[in-house]
Short mmCIF file of C-alpha atoms in Angstrom, two decimals:
data_model
loop_
_atom_site.label_atom_id
_atom_site.label_comp_id
_atom_site.label_asym_id
_atom_site.label_seq_id
_atom_site.Cartn_x
_atom_site.Cartn_y
_atom_site.Cartn_z
CA UNK A 889 -7.67 -140.87 86.50
CA UNK A 890 -3.71 -140.96 87.54
CA UNK A 891 -3.43 -142.23 83.82
CA UNK A 892 -5.46 -139.71 82.31
CA UNK A 893 -3.34 -136.97 84.25
CA UNK A 894 -0.20 -138.47 83.28
CA UNK A 895 -1.41 -139.19 79.65
CA UNK A 896 -2.16 -135.27 79.53
CA UNK A 897 0.96 -133.64 81.40
CA UNK A 898 3.37 -135.80 79.62
CA UNK A 899 4.08 -132.83 76.88
CA UNK A 900 4.31 -130.33 79.47
CA UNK A 901 6.47 -131.98 81.71
CA UNK A 902 9.03 -131.82 78.82
CA UNK A 903 8.14 -128.40 77.47
CA UNK A 904 8.97 -127.30 81.18
CA UNK A 905 12.98 -128.32 81.01
CA UNK A 906 16.22 -125.74 79.56
CA UNK A 907 19.85 -125.90 79.02
CA UNK A 908 19.53 -129.76 78.48
CA UNK A 909 17.68 -132.00 75.50
CA UNK A 910 14.23 -133.47 76.85
CA UNK A 911 14.12 -137.59 76.71
CA UNK A 912 10.39 -138.50 75.73
CA UNK A 913 9.40 -142.01 77.06
CA UNK A 914 9.23 -143.18 73.55
CA UNK A 915 13.03 -142.39 72.50
CA UNK A 916 14.09 -143.32 76.17
CA UNK A 917 16.33 -146.36 76.97
CA UNK A 918 14.60 -148.74 78.71
CA UNK A 919 16.13 -147.57 82.51
CA UNK A 920 14.78 -144.39 81.90
CA UNK A 921 11.68 -145.65 80.57
CA UNK A 922 11.31 -148.15 84.13
CA UNK A 923 12.05 -144.77 86.13
CA UNK A 924 9.22 -142.77 84.26
CA UNK A 925 6.58 -145.70 84.68
CA UNK A 926 7.37 -145.26 88.64
CA UNK A 927 7.13 -142.12 88.18
CA UNK A 928 3.55 -142.14 86.67
CA UNK A 929 2.11 -144.51 88.98
CA UNK A 930 3.57 -143.53 92.57
CA UNK A 931 3.31 -139.96 91.91
CA UNK A 932 0.27 -139.31 89.33
CA UNK A 933 2.29 -137.77 86.51
CA UNK A 934 5.55 -137.30 85.04
CA UNK A 935 6.71 -134.87 87.70
CA UNK A 936 10.07 -132.50 85.43
CA UNK A 937 12.21 -131.95 88.44
CA UNK A 938 12.50 -135.63 87.81
CA UNK A 939 12.34 -136.12 84.30
CA UNK A 940 15.17 -132.88 84.80
CA UNK A 941 17.74 -135.73 85.30
CA UNK A 942 16.83 -138.00 82.48
CA UNK A 943 20.07 -137.61 80.12
CA UNK A 944 22.01 -139.27 82.99
CA UNK A 945 20.12 -142.38 83.84
CA UNK A 946 21.92 -142.79 86.94
CA UNK A 947 21.36 -139.24 88.50
CA UNK A 948 17.60 -139.82 86.96
CA UNK A 949 16.78 -142.90 89.34
CA UNK A 950 19.00 -141.20 92.45
CA UNK A 951 16.65 -138.40 91.88
CA UNK A 952 13.34 -140.03 91.71
CA UNK A 953 14.35 -142.12 94.60
CA UNK A 954 15.00 -140.25 97.38
CA UNK A 955 11.75 -138.26 96.19
CA UNK A 956 9.88 -141.29 96.50
CA UNK A 957 11.02 -142.35 99.58
CA UNK A 958 10.81 -139.36 102.05
CA UNK A 959 7.90 -137.65 100.17
CA UNK A 960 5.36 -140.10 99.12
CA UNK A 961 6.17 -143.62 101.70
CA UNK A 962 3.52 -143.33 104.39
CA UNK A 963 5.32 -143.33 108.07
CA UNK A 964 5.28 -141.53 111.42
CA UNK A 965 4.25 -138.23 109.31
CA UNK A 966 1.45 -137.81 107.41
CA UNK A 967 1.68 -136.59 103.57
CA UNK A 968 -0.25 -133.10 104.57
CA UNK A 969 2.80 -132.50 107.21
CA UNK A 970 5.51 -133.48 104.66
CA UNK A 971 4.06 -131.58 101.73
CA UNK A 972 4.43 -128.56 104.17
CA UNK A 973 7.81 -129.62 104.59
CA UNK A 974 8.08 -129.39 100.88
CA UNK A 975 6.99 -125.84 100.34
CA UNK A 976 8.32 -124.01 103.37
CA UNK A 977 11.99 -125.58 102.11
CA UNK A 978 10.81 -124.38 98.33
CA UNK A 979 9.96 -120.74 99.70
CA UNK A 980 13.53 -120.60 101.47
CA UNK A 981 15.57 -121.68 98.69
CA UNK A 982 13.40 -118.95 96.66
CA UNK A 983 12.22 -122.20 94.37
CA UNK A 984 8.92 -120.67 92.78
CA UNK A 985 8.34 -123.83 90.94
CA UNK A 986 8.20 -126.08 93.86
CA UNK A 987 6.53 -123.30 95.99
CA UNK A 988 3.20 -123.53 94.47
CA UNK A 989 3.34 -127.36 93.28
CA UNK A 990 3.20 -128.02 96.95
CA UNK A 991 1.62 -125.50 98.40
CA UNK A 992 -1.19 -126.63 95.90
CA UNK A 993 -0.96 -130.03 97.37
CA UNK A 994 -1.14 -128.68 100.95
CA UNK A 995 -4.09 -126.80 100.15
CA UNK A 996 -5.66 -129.99 98.56
CA UNK A 997 -4.97 -132.13 101.20
CA UNK A 998 -6.42 -130.23 104.40
CA UNK A 999 -8.64 -127.66 105.52
CA UNK A 1000 -8.51 -124.28 104.66
CA UNK A 1001 -6.65 -122.18 107.24
CA UNK A 1002 -5.26 -124.82 109.18
CA UNK A 1003 -1.61 -124.15 109.92
CA UNK A 1004 0.46 -126.24 107.65
CA UNK A 1005 3.76 -126.65 109.42
CA UNK A 1006 4.46 -129.15 111.46
CA UNK A 1007 5.25 -128.36 114.93
CA UNK A 1008 7.66 -131.55 115.94
CA UNK A 1009 10.77 -132.19 113.65
CA UNK A 1010 11.15 -135.79 112.88
CA UNK A 1011 13.40 -138.04 111.08
CA UNK A 1012 10.96 -138.27 108.27
CA UNK A 1013 10.35 -134.59 107.90
CA UNK A 1014 14.48 -134.00 107.82
CA UNK A 1015 14.42 -136.38 104.57
CA UNK A 1016 11.90 -134.54 102.87
CA UNK A 1017 14.28 -130.89 103.54
CA UNK A 1018 16.99 -132.59 102.53
CA UNK A 1019 15.27 -134.32 99.15
CA UNK A 1020 13.78 -130.45 98.48
CA UNK A 1021 17.27 -128.53 98.85
CA UNK A 1022 18.26 -130.71 96.55
CA UNK A 1023 15.82 -130.59 94.24
CA UNK A 1024 14.91 -127.11 94.61
CA UNK A 1025 18.41 -126.06 93.38
CA UNK A 1026 17.84 -128.57 90.06
CA UNK A 1027 14.59 -126.92 89.06
CA UNK A 1028 15.73 -123.56 89.58
CA UNK A 1029 18.59 -124.12 87.03
CA UNK A 1030 16.81 -126.74 85.13
CA UNK A 1031 13.38 -125.68 84.73
CA UNK A 1032 11.30 -122.95 83.33
CA UNK A 1033 9.32 -120.65 85.63
CA UNK A 1034 6.68 -121.99 88.15
CA UNK A 1035 3.27 -123.52 85.98
CA UNK A 1036 1.56 -120.69 87.12
CA UNK A 1037 3.92 -118.10 86.16
CA UNK A 1038 2.04 -117.56 82.77
CA UNK A 1039 -1.79 -117.09 84.26
CA UNK A 1040 -3.17 -113.91 83.98
CA UNK A 1041 -3.76 -112.22 87.66
CA UNK A 1042 -7.52 -112.27 87.08
CA UNK A 1043 -7.48 -116.11 86.32
CA UNK A 1044 -4.89 -116.75 89.35
CA UNK A 1045 -7.23 -117.86 91.92
CA UNK A 1046 -9.28 -120.04 90.27
CA UNK A 1047 -5.68 -121.44 88.38
CA UNK A 1048 -4.82 -122.33 92.27
CA UNK A 1049 -8.00 -123.91 93.22
CA UNK A 1050 -7.56 -126.44 90.40
CA UNK A 1051 -4.34 -127.24 90.88
CA UNK A 1052 -4.72 -128.08 94.76
CA UNK A 1053 -7.67 -130.20 93.86
CA UNK A 1054 -5.45 -132.10 91.06
CA UNK A 1055 -2.45 -131.84 93.79
CA UNK A 1056 -4.34 -133.33 96.52
CA UNK A 1057 -5.94 -135.72 94.54
CA UNK A 1058 -2.64 -137.32 93.33
CA UNK A 1059 -1.25 -136.60 96.80
CA UNK A 1060 -3.96 -139.17 98.03
CA UNK A 1061 -2.02 -142.21 97.18
CA UNK A 1062 0.44 -144.17 99.42
CA UNK A 1063 3.58 -145.71 98.12
CA UNK A 1064 5.10 -148.94 99.21
CA UNK A 1065 8.71 -148.66 101.06
CA UNK A 1066 11.59 -149.58 98.83
CA UNK A 1067 10.39 -150.08 95.39
CA UNK A 1068 12.29 -147.62 93.73
CA UNK A 1069 15.83 -148.45 95.27
CA UNK A 1070 16.41 -151.90 92.64
CA UNK A 1071 16.54 -148.49 90.31
CA UNK A 1072 19.58 -147.44 92.04
CA UNK A 1073 23.30 -148.51 90.18
CA UNK A 1074 25.09 -151.12 92.10
CA UNK A 1075 22.10 -151.27 95.09
CA UNK A 1076 21.53 -154.93 94.80
CA UNK A 1077 23.14 -156.68 97.25
CA UNK A 1078 25.28 -153.72 98.44
CA UNK A 1079 25.09 -152.30 102.43
CA UNK A 1080 26.38 -149.46 102.42
CA UNK A 1081 27.45 -147.59 105.64
CA UNK A 1082 25.64 -144.77 106.87
CA UNK A 1083 27.50 -141.39 106.47
CA UNK A 1084 27.60 -139.09 109.59
CA UNK A 1085 25.64 -136.15 107.71
CA UNK A 1086 22.79 -139.17 107.28
CA UNK A 1087 22.73 -140.51 110.56
CA UNK A 1088 18.87 -139.10 111.19
CA UNK A 1089 18.34 -141.76 108.64
CA UNK A 1090 19.05 -144.90 110.69
CA UNK A 1091 15.85 -145.74 111.82
CA UNK A 1092 14.36 -145.18 108.60
CA UNK A 1093 15.82 -148.21 106.69
CA UNK A 1094 14.21 -147.11 102.73
CA UNK A 1095 15.29 -143.65 103.29
CA UNK A 1096 18.84 -144.75 104.58
CA UNK A 1097 19.18 -146.83 101.60
CA UNK A 1098 17.60 -144.18 99.67
CA UNK A 1099 19.96 -142.13 100.70
CA UNK A 1100 23.44 -143.34 100.45
CA UNK A 1101 22.53 -145.19 97.46
CA UNK A 1102 21.56 -141.91 95.95
CA UNK A 1103 24.64 -140.19 97.34
CA UNK A 1104 27.14 -142.77 96.22
CA UNK A 1105 25.99 -142.09 92.73
CA UNK A 1106 25.97 -138.25 92.38
CA UNK A 1107 29.15 -138.57 94.26
CA UNK A 1108 30.59 -140.80 91.33
CA UNK A 1109 28.55 -138.30 88.62
CA UNK A 1110 30.92 -134.96 90.52
CA UNK A 1111 34.29 -136.83 90.35
CA UNK A 1112 33.87 -137.06 87.21
CA UNK A 1113 32.34 -133.46 86.34
CA UNK A 1114 33.50 -131.02 89.10
CA UNK A 1115 37.50 -130.73 89.45
CA UNK A 1116 39.15 -131.56 92.47
CA UNK A 1117 39.68 -128.12 93.34
CA UNK A 1118 36.53 -127.08 92.96
CA UNK A 1119 34.94 -129.81 95.27
CA UNK A 1120 37.14 -128.87 97.86
CA UNK A 1121 35.91 -125.18 97.16
CA UNK A 1122 32.17 -125.80 97.58
CA UNK A 1123 32.81 -127.80 100.74
CA UNK A 1124 35.10 -125.62 102.64
CA UNK A 1125 32.61 -122.89 101.81
CA UNK A 1126 29.62 -124.68 103.06
CA UNK A 1127 31.19 -125.66 106.33
CA UNK A 1128 30.93 -122.06 107.78
CA UNK A 1129 30.20 -119.26 104.58
CA UNK A 1130 27.00 -117.43 103.76
CA UNK A 1131 25.75 -115.91 99.89
CA UNK A 1132 24.88 -112.59 100.47
CA UNK A 1133 21.12 -111.84 99.23
CA UNK A 1134 21.44 -109.10 97.26
CA UNK A 1135 22.71 -109.56 93.48
CA UNK A 1136 25.56 -107.43 93.71
CA UNK A 1137 26.66 -108.93 97.10
CA UNK A 1138 26.79 -112.23 95.30
CA UNK A 1139 28.79 -111.43 92.34
CA UNK A 1140 31.50 -109.98 94.77
CA UNK A 1141 31.06 -113.31 97.24
CA UNK A 1142 31.67 -115.10 94.60
CA UNK A 1143 34.13 -113.36 92.94
CA UNK A 1144 36.17 -113.48 96.28
CA UNK A 1145 35.78 -117.20 96.83
CA UNK A 1146 36.74 -118.22 92.79
CA UNK A 1147 39.68 -116.18 93.40
CA UNK A 1148 42.30 -118.96 93.94
CA UNK A 1149 41.07 -121.28 91.20
CA UNK A 1150 43.28 -121.80 88.11
CA UNK A 1151 41.48 -120.10 84.75
CA UNK A 1152 40.97 -123.94 83.70
CA UNK A 1153 38.72 -124.41 86.92
CA UNK A 1154 36.72 -121.17 86.89
CA UNK A 1155 33.21 -122.00 85.10
CA UNK A 1156 32.93 -124.84 86.99
CA UNK A 1157 33.58 -123.34 90.08
CA UNK A 1158 31.30 -120.46 89.43
CA UNK A 1159 28.30 -122.65 88.66
CA UNK A 1160 29.14 -125.45 91.22
CA UNK A 1161 29.50 -122.32 94.23
CA UNK A 1162 25.84 -120.35 92.28
CA UNK A 1163 24.03 -123.76 92.59
CA UNK A 1164 25.23 -125.00 95.89
CA UNK A 1165 24.76 -121.13 97.53
CA UNK A 1166 22.39 -119.16 95.16
CA UNK A 1167 20.73 -121.69 92.82
CA UNK A 1168 17.74 -118.95 92.43
CA UNK A 1169 20.97 -116.54 90.83
CA UNK A 1170 22.00 -118.68 88.10
CA UNK A 1171 22.27 -117.02 84.81
CA UNK A 1172 22.29 -118.42 81.33
CA UNK A 1173 25.84 -117.27 81.07
CA UNK A 1174 27.25 -119.57 83.75
CA UNK A 1175 25.66 -122.70 82.05
CA UNK A 1176 26.67 -121.46 78.78
CA UNK A 1177 30.82 -121.04 79.88
CA UNK A 1178 30.46 -124.65 81.50
CA UNK A 1179 29.01 -125.98 78.29
CA UNK A 1180 31.69 -124.18 76.33
CA UNK A 1181 34.40 -126.08 78.31
CA UNK A 1182 33.05 -129.37 76.64
CA UNK A 1183 30.41 -130.63 79.06
CA UNK A 1184 27.03 -132.34 77.62
CA UNK A 1185 23.82 -132.60 79.11
CA UNK A 1186 24.73 -135.79 81.44
CA UNK A 1187 28.33 -133.90 82.60
CA UNK A 1188 26.12 -130.76 82.77
CA UNK A 1189 23.94 -132.10 85.24
CA UNK A 1190 26.38 -134.24 86.83
CA UNK A 1191 27.64 -131.09 88.15
CA UNK A 1192 24.76 -129.48 89.03
CA UNK A 1193 23.48 -132.76 91.11
CA UNK A 1194 26.91 -132.85 93.18
CA UNK A 1195 27.11 -129.58 94.23
CA UNK A 1196 23.31 -129.28 95.16
CA UNK A 1197 23.36 -132.71 96.93
CA UNK A 1198 26.70 -131.26 99.02
CA UNK A 1199 24.62 -128.47 100.02
CA UNK A 1200 21.54 -130.38 100.61
CA UNK A 1201 23.46 -132.97 103.16
CA UNK A 1202 24.93 -130.04 105.19
CA UNK A 1203 21.41 -128.44 105.66
CA UNK A 1204 20.54 -131.95 106.61
CA UNK A 1205 23.30 -132.60 109.10
CA UNK A 1206 22.24 -129.21 110.88
CA UNK A 1207 18.72 -130.32 111.21
CA UNK A 1208 20.25 -133.42 112.10
CA UNK A 1209 21.65 -131.40 115.12
CA UNK A 1210 19.07 -129.87 115.93
CA UNK A 1211 16.54 -132.58 116.32
CA UNK A 1212 19.63 -134.71 118.65
CA UNK A 1213 19.20 -131.28 120.79
CA UNK A 1214 15.72 -130.99 121.02
CA UNK A 1215 15.82 -134.68 122.33
#
């Protein structure tokens, strides 16, 4: 069943992408094909939120590694609880694509009407939350609308039932901890110090290795793609700032934060800030402006991935503090 689903959905995976050129398996370098194969084996299909990274093989491996080791690997929480957290975080980030996919998984894994949200925070669930704070931001920029967005209203209920059965079946499998780690560049034989904002993963060796390894890859990509002044601005604003909810408010807020940047840094600054704070508000023009400055697919992905993970780690730090306080 999983092989059939993977084969049938592969073409649709690449049809979902925007702003970057798809990398189909038959044209992919070896490193990319290896990730694709493990994604299809363990997730059940080539998930578009992972495939969107393929123009940058290191980022592809990083995105898959943190998704696999947080969401798919079994531990003290159930897959249904982890899927529920993924859906809740996606709703908070206004990511309809991920909401529809992971709500379908929740429905497919449990009885209707049961409260899906876990009542107790745990390091495993913090990991899922951090991962989806990252993935939601990337999905909002690089994927088209939810797969269910084009379904006519009279057929939507049936489509959701089919999606729930499919995702429930795919989510019923278990992944062995750590098998994605060798795909991360520079992981072999490397022991990285766990940063303070990832301290919640200390008791989860496979998650700690995935997060620190992926963070190193994404930080390196950010140093190549994001000017230092922009990285500083994003980090400073994440400490004690928050974007308004309304479109006009976001525009005014963003203009005021970007005022201190040089004209050469404005385009990358605008996109990085939008990805970090309001990814659902990223217009095509913001991506086009960065493209006009010479960013190819890999550099564009590096910029967005850096901003997305920097914001996600900040959210994880806040959740870790809440967990420590509750404990």
